[in-house]
Amino acid sequence: MLKANNLRKTFSPGTVNEKFALNGVSLQLAERDFITVIGGNGAGKSTLLNAIAGVFPIDSGDIFIDSKDVTKYPEHKRSQFIGRVFQDPIMGTASSMTIEENLAMAHRRGKPRGLGWGITNDERALFIDHLKILGLGLENRLTSKTGLLSGGQRQALTLLMATILKPRLLLLDEHTAALDPKTAQTVLDLTERIISENQLTVIMVTHNMKDALKTGNRIAMMHEGDIILDIGSDEKKSLHVSDLLEMFEKASGDQISSDRMLLS
Amino acid sequence: MSIDIIGTLSIGLLWGVMAVGVYITFRILDFADLTAEGCFTLGAAVAARLITVGASPIASTLAAFAAGAAAGALTGFFHTKLRIPPLLSGILTMTGLYSINIRSMGMKPNIPLMYDNRTIMSDFAKMFSISNKIAVFCVALICVSIVIFILWWFFNTEIGYAMRATGNNENMIRALGVNTNVTKMLGLMLGNSLVAFSGALIAQFNSYSDIGMGIGTIVIGLAAVIMGEVIFSDKNSYKGLIAVVLGSISYRFIIALVLELSRLPTTDTRGISSIVLAIALALPLIRKSLIRKKPPASLEREVA
Ligand SMILES: Nc1ncnc2c1ncn2[C@@H]1O[C@H](COP(=O)(O)OP(=O)(O)OP(=O)(O)O)[C@@H](O)[C@H]1O
Ligand SMILES: [Mg+2]
């Protein structure tokens, strides 16, 4: 359902800061694929997700979603297909707007906005049902500003916002990395649950190799702006973190540079 | 000591419309927009000129409103299409407006409104046979009420939500499918149309428009916004709109009080405005150093 061919992106081209962030990376996802993406700092993982979401125009390559060429679509137009959760909890919500207002905006993702009410009573009831499932008590705080929520609560809310209208593609960029281990686990469990209940197609970037192995049906490794390994579900099941490290070194000819990856 | 209560309230309300416009661009849209400086005069110039050539006061005021929207759109164009930073976009419009304002006033630096020129206030006084002073107050209150009611409605619509989110977390609302260039453009038009509207009302209230009357608009507007937040604190919700108007009124009373006590000439108003704004801006800091129980915010974050 997703086809990204030969994506290239150079930041600050022609300057001393020139950075080849994506070097002809290609990625194909089938319906219901759940691919985890690992790789060292600066490997280009976030850039890949941003390129797919249309945050910036890419230099070359093309992107198809459901065999529709979206390469030239600006970000707000691609949003009809894509739900996102970011690493930084602050990025996922409008912090001076309330929980229900944020959800209402998410509930209109990719749709034209008019002069109708920003939220309806039916929606409120729907949001309460969904918030109850999160099990964080947020259903009683519909009119609290999201700036008052903890990082874990915000990530759970952002996850709900990204999926309340079923997205064709869900992009998760280290969405548990800023949380303490226990909260991270809670949010990850929630993520898996929402994904399987909604049968979503997902790209999840993570620094946690165990999570990367445990979740999803595919695993990809990025290095210097390209995917150097893409392992399918059969092989993935039998892998351990140590195998993964070994494969990475062989494929990249490099030691794993990220301490965060080793630690986790 | 004598402060003209009704008069000060009226001025606070009339300028409050402008402050609400500034609140929309600076606070809701988070866009440091200096267009207001030229736009206030634009509204005054357009309304005064049209009134002197015989247009109805209401039509003249609405034309001023539209002119303000156009000025906001120009700033929006500089920013969203030409990618010029917010501050500079506003400065470009503001500077260009100087020439336009002179032209709208028929190449003169001011237009006096004569006794036989109608204004919204004089029409209102005649219609209900009340004194001019009460009429000014009524007109001011009605205008502010209408503005607040419409904005309250607007900021609760889908587009209104999108506009608030644009000032709050632009990346997020873009990822939710909003073209933030459009919301910014609309917000700039809305804010500046209110600034020009206020200018048109003030011109009718003062019975003249003058090329220099917009100087200090931003400072006066921000002073009202910040006083509203400090005194009635509720940021970024519709209550914030009322707080801004109350801030504008409080600000006028402070100015009136200072002028009364110090016997300074009214030309010192803008100097006092700057001082009042500086104090209002420093209030959070002053408050903190007075209380000093909590560690500074940066420390707090590290501990947490
Ligand atoms: N907006 C930008 N401007 C300039 N350079 C950028 C920009 N975004 C990313 N880069 C550079 O592109 C490279 C890839 O960055 P990216 O954020 O995709 O890495 P990542 O794999 O997500 O790393 P991390 O694990 O640290 O999040 C880095 O060298 C980064 O400095
Ligand atoms: Mg990243």
XYZ file of C-alpha atoms and ligand atoms in Angstrom:
600
model
C 0.000 0.000 0.000
C 3.051 2.253 0.432
C 5.717 2.454 -2.224
C 8.657 4.801 -1.697
C 11.210 4.617 -4.480
C 14.735 5.879 -4.372
C 14.147 8.830 -2.056
C 16.931 11.376 -1.825
C 17.126 14.366 0.445
C 20.042 16.701 0.989
C 19.870 19.351 3.672
C 21.654 22.658 3.082
C 22.921 21.625 -0.357
C 25.998 23.413 -1.647
C 27.105 24.644 1.759
C 29.651 23.382 4.298
C 26.697 21.953 6.198
C 25.600 19.865 3.243
C 24.081 16.671 4.582
C 22.885 13.721 2.549
C 20.143 12.610 4.882
C 18.456 10.162 2.490
C 20.564 8.354 -0.078
C 18.162 6.682 -2.450
C 16.193 4.783 0.139
C 13.297 2.602 -1.015
C 10.610 1.020 1.083
C 7.506 -0.937 0.245
C 4.794 -1.836 2.680
C 1.979 -4.276 2.152
C -1.417 -3.828 3.743
C -1.167 -4.416 7.522
C 2.614 -4.464 7.543
C 4.078 -3.303 10.832
C 7.711 -2.477 10.245
C 10.084 -1.367 12.976
C 13.025 0.790 11.957
C 16.285 0.927 13.860
C 19.596 2.668 13.211
C 22.135 4.961 14.825
C 21.753 8.656 15.495
C 21.550 10.620 12.304
C 20.910 7.529 10.181
C 17.965 9.287 8.570
C 15.047 7.544 10.273
C 13.151 10.693 11.162
C 13.976 12.178 7.787
C 12.464 9.124 6.094
C 9.235 9.490 8.044
C 9.144 13.227 7.372
C 9.684 12.602 3.670
C 6.795 10.139 3.610
C 4.588 12.560 5.538
C 5.544 15.389 3.180
C 7.055 17.727 5.772
C 9.518 18.878 3.105
C 9.817 18.211 -0.625
C 12.285 15.477 -1.502
C 15.064 16.010 -4.055
C 14.218 12.947 -6.112
C 12.277 9.718 -5.943
C 8.570 9.130 -5.686
C 6.041 8.091 -3.109
C 2.823 6.180 -3.726
C 0.115 5.561 -1.181
C -2.554 3.115 -2.357
C -1.001 3.441 -5.816
C -1.741 7.164 -5.773
C 1.281 9.315 -6.518
C 1.524 11.662 -3.525
C 5.070 12.884 -4.186
C 3.874 16.375 -4.998
C 1.240 16.544 -2.259
C 2.029 19.060 0.481
C 1.954 17.782 4.039
C -1.554 18.949 4.860
C -2.905 17.119 1.835
C -1.120 13.870 2.655
C -2.543 13.995 6.143
C -5.737 12.350 4.900
C -3.732 9.111 4.716
C -1.282 9.500 7.554
C -1.425 9.564 11.353
C 1.707 10.540 13.259
C 3.164 10.401 16.746
C 6.450 12.155 17.433
C 9.250 11.573 19.907
C 8.700 14.806 21.760
C 5.368 14.721 23.639
C 5.091 18.496 23.220
C 4.888 18.124 19.460
C 1.771 16.016 19.354
C -0.854 18.345 20.767
C -1.759 22.025 20.859
C -0.831 22.595 24.483
C -3.069 25.574 25.222
C -6.093 23.851 23.770
C -8.132 21.291 25.657
C -8.117 17.516 25.330
C -11.476 17.506 23.577
C -10.462 20.313 21.225
C -7.316 18.432 20.255
C -9.278 15.258 19.661
C -11.853 17.152 17.628
C -9.117 18.527 15.380
C -7.691 15.045 14.978
C -11.165 13.761 14.180
C -11.135 16.131 11.166
C -7.716 15.062 9.939
C -7.410 15.544 6.210
C -10.919 16.934 5.858
C -11.810 20.451 4.778
C -12.611 22.779 7.668
C -15.644 25.017 7.535
C -17.656 27.219 9.828
C -19.443 24.371 11.575
C -18.796 23.899 15.288
C -15.276 22.718 16.043
C -16.677 19.946 18.215
C -20.101 18.342 18.471
C -21.822 16.559 21.322
C -21.721 13.253 19.472
C -17.982 13.650 19.214
C -17.668 14.314 22.926
C -19.399 11.023 23.643
C -17.144 9.251 21.168
C -14.032 10.785 22.712
C -15.075 9.732 26.191
C -15.431 6.128 24.986
C -12.015 6.203 23.376
C -10.341 7.903 26.323
C -11.736 5.313 28.698
C -9.901 2.643 26.749
C -6.616 4.410 27.446
C -7.266 3.798 31.134
C -5.590 7.037 32.235
C -8.658 8.799 33.565
C -8.472 11.391 30.808
C -12.181 10.900 30.081
C -12.853 13.038 33.146
C -10.588 15.825 31.982
C -11.982 16.657 28.555
C -11.669 20.379 29.147
C -8.153 20.330 30.620
C -5.487 21.900 28.502
C -3.094 19.297 27.165
C -0.161 21.383 28.358
C -1.053 20.202 31.848
C -0.685 16.503 30.999
C 2.352 14.352 31.728
C 4.521 13.131 28.870
C 3.008 9.642 28.977
C -0.544 10.974 29.027
C 0.251 13.218 26.112
C 1.770 10.410 24.065
C -1.241 8.208 24.749
C -3.502 11.077 23.719
C -1.447 11.777 20.594
C -1.641 8.097 19.709
C -5.400 8.258 20.058
C -5.449 11.437 17.951
C -3.403 9.773 15.240
C -5.731 6.785 15.067
C -9.184 8.113 15.948
C -9.766 8.442 12.229
C -8.272 5.226 10.967
C -5.136 6.263 9.050
C -3.959 4.338 5.993
C -0.465 4.627 7.407
C 0.654 5.241 10.980
C 4.097 6.793 11.511
C 5.619 6.469 14.965
C 8.946 8.194 15.537
C 10.478 6.955 18.797
C 7.235 7.842 20.454
C 8.188 6.158 23.713
C 11.789 7.386 23.905
C 11.056 10.400 26.092
C 9.148 8.377 28.674
C 10.305 6.506 31.769
C 10.542 2.723 31.221
C 7.261 1.886 32.883
C 5.269 4.562 31.056
C 7.058 3.652 27.832
C 5.868 0.068 28.245
C 2.308 1.198 28.906
C 2.291 3.375 25.814
C 3.868 0.613 23.735
C 1.245 -1.901 24.882
C -1.424 0.591 23.996
C 0.185 1.111 20.618
C 0.172 -2.589 19.805
C -3.386 -2.905 20.938
C -4.656 -0.014 18.840
C -2.696 -1.242 15.839
C -4.061 -4.762 15.994
C -7.621 -3.677 16.743
C -7.631 -1.288 13.798
C -5.492 -3.495 11.561
C -3.193 -0.600 10.762
C -0.180 -0.359 8.496
C 2.665 1.050 10.561
C 6.231 2.316 10.453
C 7.695 2.522 13.945
C 11.118 3.993 14.566
C 12.681 2.878 17.820
C 16.013 2.884 19.587
C 15.016 -0.078 21.642
C 16.171 -3.235 19.860
C 14.094 -5.487 22.051
C 10.974 -3.548 21.182
C 11.977 -3.596 17.548
C 12.247 -7.385 17.611
C 9.203 -7.972 19.757
C 6.754 -5.811 17.866
C 5.725 -5.808 14.239
C 6.226 -8.275 11.426
C 9.220 -6.658 9.729
C 12.362 -4.927 10.854
C 14.505 -2.516 8.875
C 17.906 -1.080 9.662
C 18.958 2.316 8.454
C 22.483 3.528 8.019
C 23.694 6.715 6.364
C 20.412 7.494 4.720
C 19.620 4.067 3.365
C 17.936 0.879 4.501
C 20.729 -1.675 4.699
C 18.704 -4.568 6.030
C 15.040 -5.454 5.732
C 14.053 -8.616 7.539
C 10.712 -10.307 7.098
C 8.608 -11.907 9.751
C 9.830 -15.515 9.502
C 13.442 -14.664 10.011
C 12.621 -11.944 12.519
C 10.960 -14.329 14.971
C 14.124 -16.272 15.597
C 16.387 -13.250 16.009
C 18.002 -11.938 19.182
C 19.464 -8.536 19.868
C 22.968 -9.951 19.481
C 22.128 -11.352 16.038
C 20.801 -7.993 15.063
C 23.989 -6.224 16.145
C 26.086 -8.704 14.220
C 24.003 -8.345 11.086
C 24.212 -4.602 11.357
C 28.008 -4.626 11.594
C 28.289 -6.934 8.634
C 25.904 -4.933 6.493
C 27.279 -1.520 7.304
C 30.936 -2.405 7.824
C 30.679 -0.270 10.890
C 30.394 -0.532 14.632
C 27.035 0.485 15.964
C 27.522 4.093 16.772
C 24.599 4.695 19.003
C 25.150 4.078 22.681
C 21.425 4.322 23.167
C 20.964 1.327 20.925
C 23.436 -0.822 22.828
C 22.077 0.124 26.183
C 18.527 -0.745 25.434
C -9.176 64.554 41.577
C -11.627 63.809 38.836
C -11.536 61.045 36.317
C -14.233 60.982 33.690
C -15.503 57.461 34.332
C -17.887 57.095 31.398
C -15.434 58.773 29.023
C -12.553 56.565 30.129
C -14.708 53.448 29.867
C -15.702 54.458 26.348
C -12.115 55.031 25.262
C -11.100 51.728 26.832
C -13.816 49.936 24.889
C -13.112 51.680 21.576
C -9.392 50.959 21.803
C -10.298 47.546 23.163
C -11.437 46.551 19.681
C -7.921 47.308 18.469
C -6.412 45.370 21.369
C -8.525 42.361 20.451
C -7.105 42.586 16.920
C -3.572 42.643 18.301
C -4.467 39.749 20.590
C -5.542 37.687 17.577
C -2.284 38.176 15.676
C 0.184 38.259 18.562
C -1.368 35.772 20.913
C -3.711 33.445 19.065
C -1.700 33.308 15.852
C 1.632 33.853 17.626
C 2.616 36.222 14.823
C 4.503 39.379 15.851
C 2.571 41.556 13.444
C 3.438 45.245 13.206
C 0.858 45.886 10.474
C -1.402 47.284 13.180
C 0.707 50.448 13.462
C -0.248 51.518 9.938
C -3.577 49.778 9.910
C -5.100 51.760 12.731
C -4.430 54.980 10.803
C -5.699 53.320 7.651
C -9.037 52.627 9.276
C -9.264 56.185 10.578
C -8.245 57.672 7.227
C -10.648 55.608 5.154
C -13.590 56.235 7.463
C -12.928 59.974 7.822
C -12.447 60.479 4.111
C -15.611 58.600 3.213
C -17.603 60.451 5.832
C -16.417 63.830 4.553
C -17.443 62.940 1.019
C -20.881 62.069 2.307
C -20.938 58.302 2.791
C -22.958 56.944 5.670
C -20.930 56.460 8.853
C -21.732 52.760 9.016
C -20.720 52.166 5.414
C -17.537 54.186 5.983
C -16.706 52.125 9.056
C -17.311 48.888 7.190
C -15.068 50.117 4.382
C -12.362 50.780 6.982
C -12.866 47.244 8.245
C -12.365 45.874 4.739
C -9.296 48.048 4.188
C -7.799 46.595 7.363
C -8.457 43.079 6.110
C -6.675 43.948 2.868
C -3.675 45.289 4.789
C -3.573 42.063 6.808
C -3.781 40.072 3.594
C -0.793 41.968 2.233
C 1.277 41.068 5.285
C 0.008 37.504 4.914
C 1.093 37.495 1.303
C 4.599 38.699 2.197
C 4.908 35.998 4.803
C 3.207 32.967 3.311
C 3.972 33.453 -0.370
C 7.256 35.370 -0.363
C 8.514 33.637 2.824
C 9.460 36.918 4.477
C 9.746 36.618 8.294
C 6.706 37.828 10.296
C 8.290 40.931 11.787
C 9.619 42.142 8.466
C 6.374 41.356 6.636
C 4.500 43.589 9.056
C 7.086 46.338 8.791
C 6.831 46.295 4.995
C 3.071 46.744 5.106
C 3.239 49.281 7.894
C 5.736 51.420 6.013
C 3.907 51.153 2.722
C 0.668 52.048 4.448
C 2.049 55.461 5.346
C 1.833 56.486 1.700
C -1.504 54.816 1.238
C -2.905 56.520 4.313
C -1.832 59.954 3.062
C -3.401 59.157 -0.276
C -6.645 57.981 1.286
C -6.789 61.294 3.104
C -6.434 63.139 -0.197
C -2.694 63.874 0.158
C -3.263 65.666 3.454
C -1.824 64.668 6.841
C -5.203 64.935 8.538
C -8.939 65.205 7.967
C -11.082 67.050 10.497
C -14.690 65.903 10.792
C -16.862 69.020 10.884
C -19.933 69.626 12.944
C -22.194 68.753 10.023
C -20.378 65.459 9.290
C -22.330 62.562 10.671
C -20.616 59.857 12.737
C -21.935 56.575 14.094
C -22.011 58.199 17.522
C -23.824 61.359 16.450
C -26.348 59.327 14.469
C -26.925 57.152 17.496
C -27.347 60.154 19.787
C -29.872 61.656 17.435
C -31.772 58.434 16.936
C -32.313 57.868 20.649
C -32.161 61.545 21.656
C -29.388 60.988 24.173
C -26.286 62.991 24.955
C -23.275 62.465 22.765
C -21.292 61.112 25.665
C -23.786 58.383 26.461
C -24.083 57.636 22.755
C -20.324 57.100 22.508
C -20.448 54.730 25.431
C -23.389 52.801 23.980
C -21.816 52.538 20.543
C -18.523 51.399 22.071
C -20.236 48.784 24.201
C -22.339 47.517 21.304
C -19.343 47.284 18.967
C -17.240 45.440 21.538
C -20.087 43.068 22.359
C -20.685 42.244 18.716
C -16.972 41.726 18.091
C -16.570 39.460 21.091
C -19.678 37.477 20.317
C -18.664 36.894 16.697
C -15.113 35.990 17.667
C -16.340 33.678 20.376
C -18.415 31.910 17.769
C -15.613 31.952 15.202
C -12.967 30.509 17.500
C -15.313 27.648 18.245
C -15.739 26.707 14.613
C -13.562 24.217 12.785
C -11.570 26.992 11.124
C -11.338 28.805 14.435
C -9.866 25.697 16.079
C -7.419 25.362 13.211
C -6.376 28.995 13.585
C -5.782 28.667 17.313
C -3.784 25.501 16.755
C -1.707 27.244 14.095
C -0.434 29.686 16.694
C 0.001 26.935 19.205
C 1.596 24.033 17.351
C 1.896 24.659 13.670
C 3.531 21.332 12.786
C 0.856 19.371 14.535
C -2.083 21.075 12.864
C -0.410 20.768 9.480
C -0.054 17.052 10.100
C -3.795 17.069 10.783
C -4.498 18.447 7.345
C -4.654 22.203 7.767
C -2.941 24.490 5.310
C -1.412 26.846 7.839
C -0.724 29.454 5.178
C -4.470 29.845 4.888
C -5.107 30.065 8.634
C -2.297 32.601 9.021
C -3.652 34.678 6.188
C -7.169 34.597 7.661
C -5.899 35.448 11.130
C -3.901 38.412 9.860
C -6.908 39.671 7.928
C -9.200 39.240 10.907
C -6.865 40.892 13.398
C -6.060 43.839 11.189
C -9.644 44.405 10.147
C -10.447 44.866 13.835
C -7.522 47.258 14.249
C -8.778 49.343 11.315
C -12.327 49.130 12.658
C -11.108 50.549 15.941
C -9.225 53.288 14.065
C -12.434 54.208 12.249
C -14.332 54.420 15.535
C -11.631 56.507 17.194
C -11.545 58.895 14.220
C -15.279 59.424 14.593
C -14.952 59.777 18.338
C -12.121 62.330 18.046
C -13.678 64.016 15.009
C -10.480 63.789 13.005
C -8.079 61.376 11.421
C -4.381 62.066 11.523
C -1.438 60.424 9.825
C 0.317 59.948 13.177
C -2.557 58.513 15.171
C -1.443 54.916 14.706
C 1.933 55.465 16.313
C 2.154 53.335 19.422
C -0.765 51.095 18.458
C 1.208 47.923 19.141
C 2.394 49.100 22.533
C -1.102 50.168 23.549
C -2.597 46.937 22.219
C -0.028 44.714 23.884
C -0.363 46.632 27.138
C -4.078 45.834 27.089
C -3.445 42.196 26.166
C -0.892 41.679 28.894
C -2.823 43.552 31.542
C -5.804 41.445 30.648
C -3.730 38.309 31.077
C -2.086 39.468 34.298
C -5.262 40.700 35.949
C -7.851 38.313 34.571
C -5.540 35.532 33.464
C -7.010 33.101 31.016
C -4.845 32.666 28.023
C -6.034 31.488 24.657
C -9.695 30.872 25.246
C -12.695 33.059 24.504
C -12.524 34.383 28.067
C -9.201 35.749 26.946
C -11.068 38.034 24.544
C -13.054 39.599 27.361
C -9.899 39.838 29.449
C -8.263 41.857 26.666
C -11.101 44.368 26.641
C -10.997 44.596 30.428
C -7.240 45.027 30.124
C -7.786 47.852 27.670
C -10.194 49.548 30.062
C -7.864 49.109 33.045
C -5.051 50.490 30.980
C -7.072 53.604 30.129
C -7.878 54.157 33.766
C -4.223 53.877 34.688
C -3.297 56.400 32.014
C -6.085 58.729 33.118
C -4.973 58.404 36.713
C -1.334 59.076 35.916
C -2.206 62.086 33.778
C -4.502 63.386 36.483
C -1.995 62.965 39.297
C 1.040 64.183 37.430
C -0.690 66.922 35.471
C 1.421 65.927 32.493
C 0.186 66.998 29.057
C -1.730 64.365 27.075
C 1.132 64.229 24.597
C 2.969 62.222 27.238
C 0.388 59.451 26.913
C 2.549 57.341 24.635
C 5.550 57.665 26.923
C 3.396 56.525 29.806
C 2.045 53.710 27.603
C 5.529 52.355 27.090
C 6.299 52.503 30.788
C 3.016 50.798 31.660
C 3.697 48.050 29.126
C 7.252 47.591 30.375
C 5.971 47.199 33.921
C 3.189 44.833 32.829
C 5.712 42.721 30.902
C 8.043 42.616 33.879
C 5.264 41.713 36.303
C 5.801 37.946 36.191
C 9.471 38.508 36.972
C 8.700 41.022 39.691
C 6.181 38.662 41.196
C 8.653 35.807 41.162
C 11.398 37.762 42.856
C 8.930 38.923 45.480
C 7.726 35.440 46.276
C 10.917 33.500 45.587
C 9.676 30.319 47.099
C 9.900 28.253 43.988
C 13.183 27.464 42.238
C 13.468 28.942 38.755
C 11.610 27.148 35.993
C 14.750 25.674 34.442
C 15.724 24.059 37.715
C 12.255 22.728 38.223
C 12.350 21.009 34.907
C 15.654 19.324 35.628
C 14.483 18.035 38.961
C 11.247 16.711 37.477
N 15.936 20.107 8.995
C 17.211 19.678 8.883
N 18.182 20.523 8.458
C 19.443 20.099 8.324
N 19.855 18.862 8.604
C 18.960 17.978 9.040
C 17.588 18.332 9.217
N 16.925 17.250 9.659
C 17.828 16.273 9.761
N 19.051 16.695 9.391
C 20.264 15.879 9.340
O 19.978 14.727 8.610
C 20.577 13.597 9.215
C 19.536 12.556 9.497
O 18.733 13.037 10.578
P 17.521 12.220 11.184
O 16.860 13.139 12.150
O 16.712 11.665 10.101
O 18.236 11.052 11.958
P 17.598 9.924 12.858
O 17.954 8.639 12.232
O 16.189 10.190 13.101
O 18.449 10.106 14.180
P 17.997 10.023 15.702
O 18.104 8.590 16.062
O 19.042 10.815 16.398
O 16.656 10.584 15.829
C 21.283 14.102 10.441
O 22.647 14.259 10.136
C 20.661 15.427 10.714
O 21.595 16.300 11.282
Mg 14.987 10.813 14.796
